[in-house]
């Protein structure tokens, strides 16, 4: 507030300006300030210096110090870098305002137009470390005292816009409200400049404003003419946002935020949510800011079942149209989900009001996201050049679960301002465009981990932000189509009309020649074509040992019939090489599916070409093929054997002995049933091993549509969970022997249980619902934690042994950490003194560990250091050094349980913040995987549709010229290769999903086991001991699976390393 002794009215206006929380209040207080000082708003940097000169009291000086420090960076040249440049910025969103601030600091004249008249968006944005430092350097704490004071770093869109608006006004940006940009008005004659077409009728001064730079930040729905936009499409994804009133009561402040929890790795939470409320979600996030902000991804079928959507429509726009959404049902849906996620601790959830005075809850579609093909263009007419740049959502629409929107938006704003600086320096148009496109290529890859760690050094120069920067990645010659000279008909970007799917000539002949070369010398094999030569099965048997010499020796096939030999070859290729079949053994022998056989052989060809680059193919597990597909296949078969064994024991009234060794997936394949002889599903009307019919729907299967699982062939669209209709992936599904249906692991019915319990997963049957500490501090079901549970782990690491363990040994086993060390990361920097003192503080806090006691003053020093960091003007100058995982876990336990830390709240908050950040990283990783899986599924559907058209043309038009048939076949082979590539990428992602899922399971089982271990033995009932033994068995299973996964990853890493070494040699 203003000084009590001050009588200067400008001081009161300035304090009102700093504290204003509504857009109109900001504008009116700033207008009053300018009138009191005798200034005209929008005067550029000279206006800022005049305000600073007249407001020199203490409250203002602290803000001037921050802004002066930013403006003193050499890149701005004391505000003289772009003094002759006139800019128009469209849109007062966070990215538009941030770009306007940078342009003003460069000394350019900046005019901003915004079609709205107020800021009303309550939705909350996640902030990366550099955005926090950047906003603090602009005085964020002066404008908004609660900035980043919680355990999660975020800010509402409205608050972010308000503080950037205040900075822009102080720096002399001229802002016009209720003005919509509709297009460009080219210069009518030589000597005139470019103007904007604006609606409604703008002031004369604005209508006549001529500019040479246009920065568009008007959102994803408005992209200036001339820019090409590409759609990145996944499967249907419906998001729901809800903002509830934050009364800031004591009870509300104690409710922990949810950094993000995803179904892909924490199925138990969503299973409980579905069972309790009937709500089926993919993920949920909760931020506490001006409002209680929730955002979640909901399933369409759930929304239809609960009456949120009136009718199912195939068109997404029609599905989520306001006429098809029931507002009251949507409000009930959002309120129930929020109440469940917070255990009902927020009390009565009252919706905040949106800009129209309605409850702030909405459903939106993020199935497809738009991305501009280029980030900048140059137009020229009558000698007047105009530089156009995109920032914000009209450049790249963000994927909200990743929390990348504002961070990458700010980076794009910096890059655009750097482009304007280079433009003002006189660099050629093509050179400027080439540099900007080189930077744009980096944008989608940026994350806090792969940018420069020292955020204090970030500046307008991209070299301060991006490591390994190459500003010549795109050459001037590559951006010529981005430079339009509008002296005549505009030069439009040429569309490549060549058939990108057309492969090299003679692909079929090349495949035949390769097959002949690879089978030469194998007894009894003489390949002359791609059909009848393979009927006896020997030719296929000859291909397998070319990739894995130890498989299918000729002596093993003596006296074996054609059908059995073919079945062996198909099984070996799938189980040992990761090459999944696309036709049955019967079809190969009968020669009834020549297209399927050609597609299958092309997979061998691709695998062999990849393996040929290896220095020692024989040493690899699956050279040239997707090792991820191979691993997932082995894991799926292992799970099937385990479930089959459990089913047999359950039928016989037996239970598995806990002392038995656990089966784990490994490179040594266990005996499996012969391929092509699977159990027939009761509902199947046709033969199970028929390769051209779907085993579920009975419809015809074209080559590109075929998905093989358990010896059956399916449409990908048919192979879904019988309950939730989710896509089924290897190692993530099971078939119930009773009803013959396929289920995801979450809904797979348990042996001996009726199907109405289908919400439970197979790996954790009869588990208690997770307590409050299930995934701290992620959401869990609203049940009380187990009594006597202690979160303190024992740090010792035991060796693996039989399951007959004592209680201390069980506790040590539960704390195993099998995460591999990141080999490729650089060695960590020396820790800060804060971290070192924290370690000393730890050593005396856990008595009984055999660690010497600490000095009590250590925590005092830590507290003082933390307080000093939070109050210092230089708080971001020091890089935040990450702690190792073991210490970080111990510190978190110390913060939660040690009574001494109650005296040092800053250190406690720092630890919790770090834990939340780790959860956020995990959530973002899971969501990026989920998004890519959805994109792959959409791409596969498109490939299948193209393949069906080609195959129909080949089958129906048998009288077509041979050259046309050859072209169609080659195009089909190209599609097969693309599909195999996508399926391999999908398997790689599923490996990471398995890793996240196993981590989550181990954490849950670990905490549950502690609850039993910490109980007195004399108080345990027989049921408790049995439950404890079951939890221990499950924990051992999970540990073994994680061990197998880590060994697989290490073997693959070593293979890739050997491959790289051989290539260099």
XYZ file of C-alpha atoms in Angstrom, residues 498-503 595 702-705 938-954 967-976 978-979 982:
41
model
C 3.390 -37.073 -56.432
C 2.205 -40.274 -54.922
C 4.191 -40.427 -51.683
C 3.067 -43.981 -51.202
C 4.626 -45.123 -54.463
C 7.686 -47.228 -53.677
C -1.543 -61.091 -50.781
C -8.300 -57.622 -45.388
C -4.527 -57.820 -45.130
C -4.011 -54.399 -43.520
C -6.810 -55.007 -41.010
C -5.919 -43.085 -35.719
C -3.050 -43.462 -38.229
C -3.546 -47.236 -38.326
C -7.231 -46.780 -39.075
C -6.331 -44.561 -42.032
C -3.792 -47.102 -43.300
C -6.333 -49.888 -42.995
C -8.873 -47.902 -45.013
C -6.294 -47.285 -47.759
C -5.277 -50.951 -47.721
C -8.860 -52.140 -48.057
C -9.373 -49.929 -51.129
C -6.193 -51.240 -52.765
C -6.972 -54.869 -51.984
C -10.514 -54.555 -53.323
C -9.196 -52.977 -56.502
C -6.699 -55.813 -56.962
C 1.694 -50.638 -58.959
C -1.180 -51.529 -56.632
C 0.820 -54.336 -55.064
C 3.812 -52.104 -54.478
C 1.582 -49.493 -52.873
C 0.115 -52.205 -50.648
C 3.607 -53.266 -49.562
C 4.381 -49.652 -48.706
C 1.311 -49.520 -46.493
C 2.329 -52.787 -44.813
C 4.166 -48.192 -42.548
C 1.841 -50.306 -40.436
C 3.643 -47.874 -36.289
